[in-house]
Amino acid sequence: MSAIIRYMSESSGKAAPSIRARVRAEMVDEIKRVARERLAEEGAALSLRAVARDMGMVSSALYRYFPSRDDLLTTLILDAYNSMGEASERGDATVRDRRDLFGRFLATGHAIRDWAVERPHEYALVYGSPVPRYKAPTDTIEPSTRPYAVFAMILADGMAAATARGDGGSGDAGAGAADSGDAVAEAAAGPAFADPPLTDRLAGELHQASMGLNVGPSEGMTGAPPPSGDTPMGPPPVLIARTFAVFTQLFGAISFELFGRLNNVISDRREWYDWQLRSMAAYLGLSPLK
Amino acid sequence: MSAIIRYMSESSGKAAPSIRARVRAEMVDEIKRVARERLAEEGAALSLRAVARDMGMVSSALYRYFPSRDDLLTTLILDAYNSMGEASERGDATVRDRRDLFGRFLATGHAIRDWAVERPHEYALVYGSPVPRYKAPTDTIEPSTRPYAVFAMILADGMAAATARGDGGSGDAGAGAADSGDAVAEAAAGPAFADPPLTDRLAGELHQASMGLNVGPSEGMTGAPPPSGDTPMGPPPVLIARTFAVFTQLFGAISFELFGRLNNVISDRREWYDWQLRSMAAYLGLSPLK
DNA sequence: TGTACATCAGTGAACGCGCGTTCACTGATGTAC
DNA sequence: TGTACATCAGTGAACGCGCGTTCACTGATGTAC
């Protein structure tokens, strides 16, 4: 993939894009569009020749645009991740009142499913069985985390709001919060629910992963200034664990639907997904604004 | 697939299996074994010729055993479902004290994951992206539900025990139970947790699906006789919904692990899965026997 | 118990197909002077 | 503004490959008498 980008920028040069470069870019888009259509027929066994055929070109012509079939596939994967990421971000952004964390969670969750339902084969490409013999380059990792980052941001905003209200909700609202019956801590850590104990190692890795999502509270969430300096503290481990469990559940639900496990079982898939989303929101301690 | 079975039973006749028939059956097993190995290399794009090559045979020889490549694939799928189903059942059966529903839930959950981790490509075959152009015959449906049936049985045993104790826990412990703060109803319906409302249609379909799993309480669970006649009542809709959400989460967790979403994130996958399982158990109102 | 015949497993050649990729080419489009 | 040259997109033939499936065949193994 990076090879293509280099190729393209070389040919377009540093000046304003020439006509040729613009036509070329359109051509690349068209190839990707047709290739995405082919995904429906062939899945990850996408064939260059079939794409060329659909475009009314000879197969060797595609090599002007992509150095190999695998490179085209990588591009599609990268695009899919970014497209899903953007859909998540747009979903979150539709909620006007940024303090409405419950609404944002729901909007983001539905945006991801809507995205997937509209392009099931792209979803399968990135969330289905790994393609045998295909090794995704490492630059697909970061785009793949964009949807998670949106959720992390929503929860970080929740933590920040709780802190601003003096709720606690950071450090001390740890694994014990759910057991303590402390309603105040619950507001940040979720409703009474007995979390299983987390090993230190697991808590550490989850913490590490949540840091990798690179989110602090978004701007303009609270009137209060951000807590001075001590950000490395982060949310309580159990909340991170719940969040990652929710990621699993959310994508599990989409995969169940798109991979056929609801066939002849549930007809209104959106409704069922919505129920699950709301259940996850409750699990995360999010509730509608009063 | 059914074609093969017919073929095989025809050739073996009605008398005691002849030597030829036994050798033939062993040959079929060997082909399937080798084919399962090939799955690792080629995924669902399994090639007959490759299987023959690995067996040191000529490709046309396989047609003595399987009428077509698709038929071999169907056999593998069917075997995978049954094998996973048996693993679930064996997992549940390892728990001596049948009243220990929490232990049975955990054992079954781990049995499914253990099965999948040992044969990731078989798991991908049935729980990964649908194979393009391949239509699974309808006789794969029933075997695919065996793991769900095990969980359903565990919960049915829980309902039966609650009923025998006079806990309620059937009919009236419906959607409102979690909100009511009634600790007795909670024992059957799970801990305090605000379930989202279920539409009638969804509740109906979920109920229908749970009936499809064909489980009543297993024998010898309670001293009390089964409730007279009125079995069609079944568990409260919200408990069914939670159960199906748990199915989604459980297989979602396995898919996340096997399809690479935990790479460079979590190293002790069993531990993380265990945490999630325990969390699901709590969600279903299951707790360790005191 | 021995012979004649039927059944069956496995072979090897062949079919028609689609695939990814390379290569020399032609003609159109852009760039430099 | 017009000409000479360089760049580039797309063609068409060819490469070597692997695939699923069919078919006539050859021996070996089983069955009936």
Short mmCIF file of C-alpha atoms in Angstrom, two decimals, chain A residues 54-233:
data_model
loop_
_atom_site.label_atom_id
_atom_site.label_comp_id
_atom_site.label_asym_id
_atom_site.label_seq_id
_atom_site.Cartn_x
_atom_site.Cartn_y
_atom_site.Cartn_z
CA ASP A 54 -15.87 -5.71 -14.84
CA MET A 55 -14.12 -2.52 -15.81
CA GLY A 56 -13.87 -3.50 -19.45
CA MET A 57 -10.11 -3.49 -19.32
CA VAL A 58 -7.45 -6.05 -19.90
CA SER A 59 -6.09 -7.47 -16.65
CA SER A 60 -2.54 -6.27 -17.15
CA ALA A 61 -3.76 -2.68 -17.22
CA LEU A 62 -4.44 -2.82 -13.49
CA TYR A 63 -0.73 -3.10 -12.87
CA ARG A 64 -0.44 0.57 -13.79
CA TYR A 65 -2.36 1.26 -10.58
CA PHE A 66 -1.59 -1.52 -8.16
CA PRO A 67 1.68 -3.43 -8.03
CA SER A 68 -0.07 -6.70 -7.14
CA ARG A 69 -3.31 -8.32 -6.16
CA ASP A 70 -2.31 -8.39 -2.50
CA ASP A 71 -1.69 -4.69 -2.62
CA LEU A 72 -5.17 -4.06 -3.91
CA LEU A 73 -6.55 -6.21 -1.11
CA THR A 74 -4.54 -4.32 1.47
CA THR A 75 -5.89 -1.06 0.13
CA LEU A 76 -9.44 -2.34 0.45
CA ILE A 77 -8.79 -3.41 4.03
CA LEU A 78 -7.26 -0.09 4.94
CA ASP A 79 -10.14 1.77 3.33
CA ALA A 80 -12.64 -0.39 5.16
CA TYR A 81 -11.07 0.35 8.52
CA ASN A 82 -10.96 4.06 7.85
CA SER A 83 -14.46 4.11 6.47
CA MET A 84 -15.80 2.33 9.53
CA GLY A 85 -13.81 4.65 11.75
CA GLU A 86 -15.24 7.70 10.07
CA ALA A 87 -18.75 6.30 10.31
CA SER A 88 -18.27 5.84 14.07
CA GLU A 89 -17.01 9.37 14.47
CA ARG A 90 -19.86 10.79 12.43
CA GLY A 91 -22.31 8.73 14.46
CA ASP A 92 -21.01 10.14 17.71
CA ALA A 93 -21.02 13.64 16.26
CA THR A 94 -24.72 13.53 15.44
CA VAL A 95 -25.54 13.93 19.12
CA ARG A 96 -25.78 17.64 19.82
CA ASP A 97 -25.64 17.58 23.56
CA ARG A 98 -22.15 16.27 24.20
CA ARG A 99 -23.02 15.48 27.82
CA ASP A 100 -25.53 12.90 26.61
CA LEU A 101 -23.14 9.99 26.87
CA PHE A 102 -25.90 7.43 26.60
CA GLY A 103 -27.13 8.99 23.37
CA ARG A 104 -23.62 9.15 21.99
CA PHE A 105 -23.00 5.51 22.85
CA LEU A 106 -26.17 4.45 21.10
CA ALA A 107 -25.53 6.62 18.07
CA THR A 108 -22.01 5.33 17.68
CA GLY A 109 -23.07 1.72 18.13
CA HIS A 110 -25.77 2.02 15.52
CA ALA A 111 -23.47 3.88 13.14
CA ILE A 112 -21.07 0.96 13.19
CA ARG A 113 -23.80 -1.56 12.56
CA ASP A 114 -25.36 0.57 9.83
CA TRP A 115 -21.98 0.79 8.18
CA ALA A 116 -21.53 -2.97 8.34
CA VAL A 117 -25.03 -3.84 7.17
CA GLU A 118 -24.58 -1.66 4.11
CA ARG A 119 -21.32 -3.36 3.14
CA PRO A 120 -21.34 -6.81 4.66
CA HIS A 121 -18.45 -8.01 2.53
CA GLU A 122 -16.19 -5.21 3.60
CA TYR A 123 -17.11 -5.97 7.17
CA ALA A 124 -16.31 -9.64 6.63
CA LEU A 125 -13.01 -8.64 5.09
CA VAL A 126 -11.86 -7.02 8.30
CA TYR A 127 -13.88 -8.76 11.00
CA GLY A 128 -14.30 -12.20 9.48
CA SER A 129 -11.96 -15.15 9.34
CA PRO A 130 -8.37 -14.17 8.67
CA VAL A 131 -7.41 -14.64 5.02
CA PRO A 132 -5.05 -17.64 4.71
CA ARG A 133 -1.52 -16.71 3.65
CA TYR A 134 -2.33 -13.01 3.79
CA LYS A 135 -0.38 -10.91 6.27
CA ALA A 136 -1.83 -7.48 6.87
CA PRO A 137 0.87 -4.81 7.02
CA THR A 138 1.26 -3.06 10.34
CA ASP A 139 -0.13 0.23 9.09
CA THR A 140 -3.61 -1.27 9.21
CA ILE A 141 -3.46 -1.46 12.99
CA GLU A 142 -4.01 2.16 13.84
CA PRO A 143 -7.01 2.73 11.52
CA SER A 144 -8.58 -0.44 12.88
CA THR A 145 -8.81 1.10 16.34
CA ARG A 146 -10.73 4.21 15.37
CA PRO A 147 -14.15 2.92 16.41
CA TYR A 148 -12.81 1.84 19.78
CA ALA A 149 -11.29 5.27 20.23
CA VAL A 150 -14.71 6.85 19.79
CA PHE A 151 -16.17 4.79 22.60
CA ALA A 152 -13.14 5.43 24.73
CA MET A 153 -13.64 9.14 24.21
CA ILE A 154 -17.26 8.92 25.26
CA LEU A 155 -16.30 7.18 28.46
CA ALA A 156 -13.40 9.52 29.10
CA ASP A 157 -15.85 12.39 28.85
CA GLY A 158 -17.97 10.58 31.40
CA MET A 159 -15.04 10.19 33.76
CA ALA A 160 -14.14 13.84 33.36
CA ALA A 161 -17.69 14.94 34.08
CA ALA A 162 -17.84 12.73 37.16
CA THR A 163 -14.56 14.15 38.40
CA ALA A 164 -15.76 17.69 37.82
CA ARG A 165 -18.87 16.92 39.88
CA GLY A 166 -16.65 15.54 42.63
CA ASP A 167 -18.10 12.08 42.07
CA GLY A 168 -14.86 10.31 42.43
CA GLY A 169 -14.99 8.04 39.43
CA SER A 170 -11.26 7.91 38.83
CA GLY A 171 -8.64 6.23 41.06
CA ASP A 172 -10.61 5.08 44.09
CA ALA A 173 -13.67 3.89 42.15
CA GLY A 174 -11.90 0.63 41.49
CA ALA A 175 -12.97 -2.98 41.49
CA GLY A 176 -14.63 -2.59 44.86
CA ALA A 177 -17.00 0.13 43.81
CA ALA A 178 -19.70 -2.21 42.55
CA ASP A 179 -19.66 -4.18 45.75
CA SER A 180 -19.58 -1.20 48.05
CA GLY A 181 -23.11 -0.17 47.32
CA ASP A 182 -21.88 3.40 47.11
CA ALA A 183 -24.37 4.99 44.79
CA VAL A 184 -22.09 7.90 44.03
CA ALA A 185 -19.27 5.71 42.85
CA GLU A 186 -21.77 3.65 40.92
CA ALA A 187 -22.72 6.62 38.85
CA ALA A 188 -19.26 6.52 37.35
CA ALA A 189 -18.50 2.82 37.56
CA GLY A 190 -21.88 1.43 36.51
CA PRO A 191 -24.82 -0.05 38.38
CA ALA A 192 -24.50 -2.62 41.12
CA PHE A 193 -22.96 -5.59 39.39
CA ALA A 194 -20.44 -7.96 40.84
CA ASP A 195 -17.39 -7.76 38.62
CA PRO A 196 -15.14 -10.79 38.70
CA PRO A 197 -11.66 -10.08 40.05
CA LEU A 198 -9.02 -8.99 37.54
CA THR A 199 -5.48 -10.28 37.71
CA ASP A 200 -2.82 -7.58 37.87
CA ARG A 201 -1.40 -8.65 34.56
CA LEU A 202 -4.75 -8.45 32.82
CA ALA A 203 -5.49 -5.09 34.42
CA GLY A 204 -2.09 -3.88 33.25
CA GLU A 205 -2.56 -5.01 29.69
CA LEU A 206 -6.05 -3.56 29.51
CA HIS A 207 -4.75 -0.29 30.87
CA GLN A 208 -1.96 -0.32 28.33
CA ALA A 209 -4.42 -0.94 25.53
CA SER A 210 -6.70 1.84 26.66
CA MET A 211 -3.75 4.21 26.69
CA GLY A 212 -3.04 3.11 23.14
CA LEU A 213 -6.36 4.58 22.08
CA ASN A 214 -4.93 7.99 22.86
CA VAL A 215 -7.92 9.67 24.34
CA GLY A 216 -8.36 12.18 27.05
CA PRO A 217 -11.66 13.94 27.63
CA SER A 218 -12.71 15.93 24.59
CA GLU A 219 -12.70 19.73 24.74
CA GLY A 220 -15.64 21.69 26.01
CA MET A 221 -17.08 18.80 27.98
CA THR A 222 -16.94 20.38 31.43
CA GLY A 223 -16.74 23.92 32.65
CA ALA A 224 -14.05 22.83 35.10
CA PRO A 225 -10.42 22.85 34.00
CA PRO A 226 -8.84 19.45 33.41
CA PRO A 227 -7.29 17.87 36.53
CA SER A 228 -3.83 19.31 36.94
CA GLY A 229 -1.09 17.11 35.59
CA ASP A 230 -2.10 13.77 37.06
CA THR A 231 -3.71 12.30 33.93
CA PRO A 232 -1.59 9.07 33.91
CA MET A 233 -3.97 7.73 36.56
#
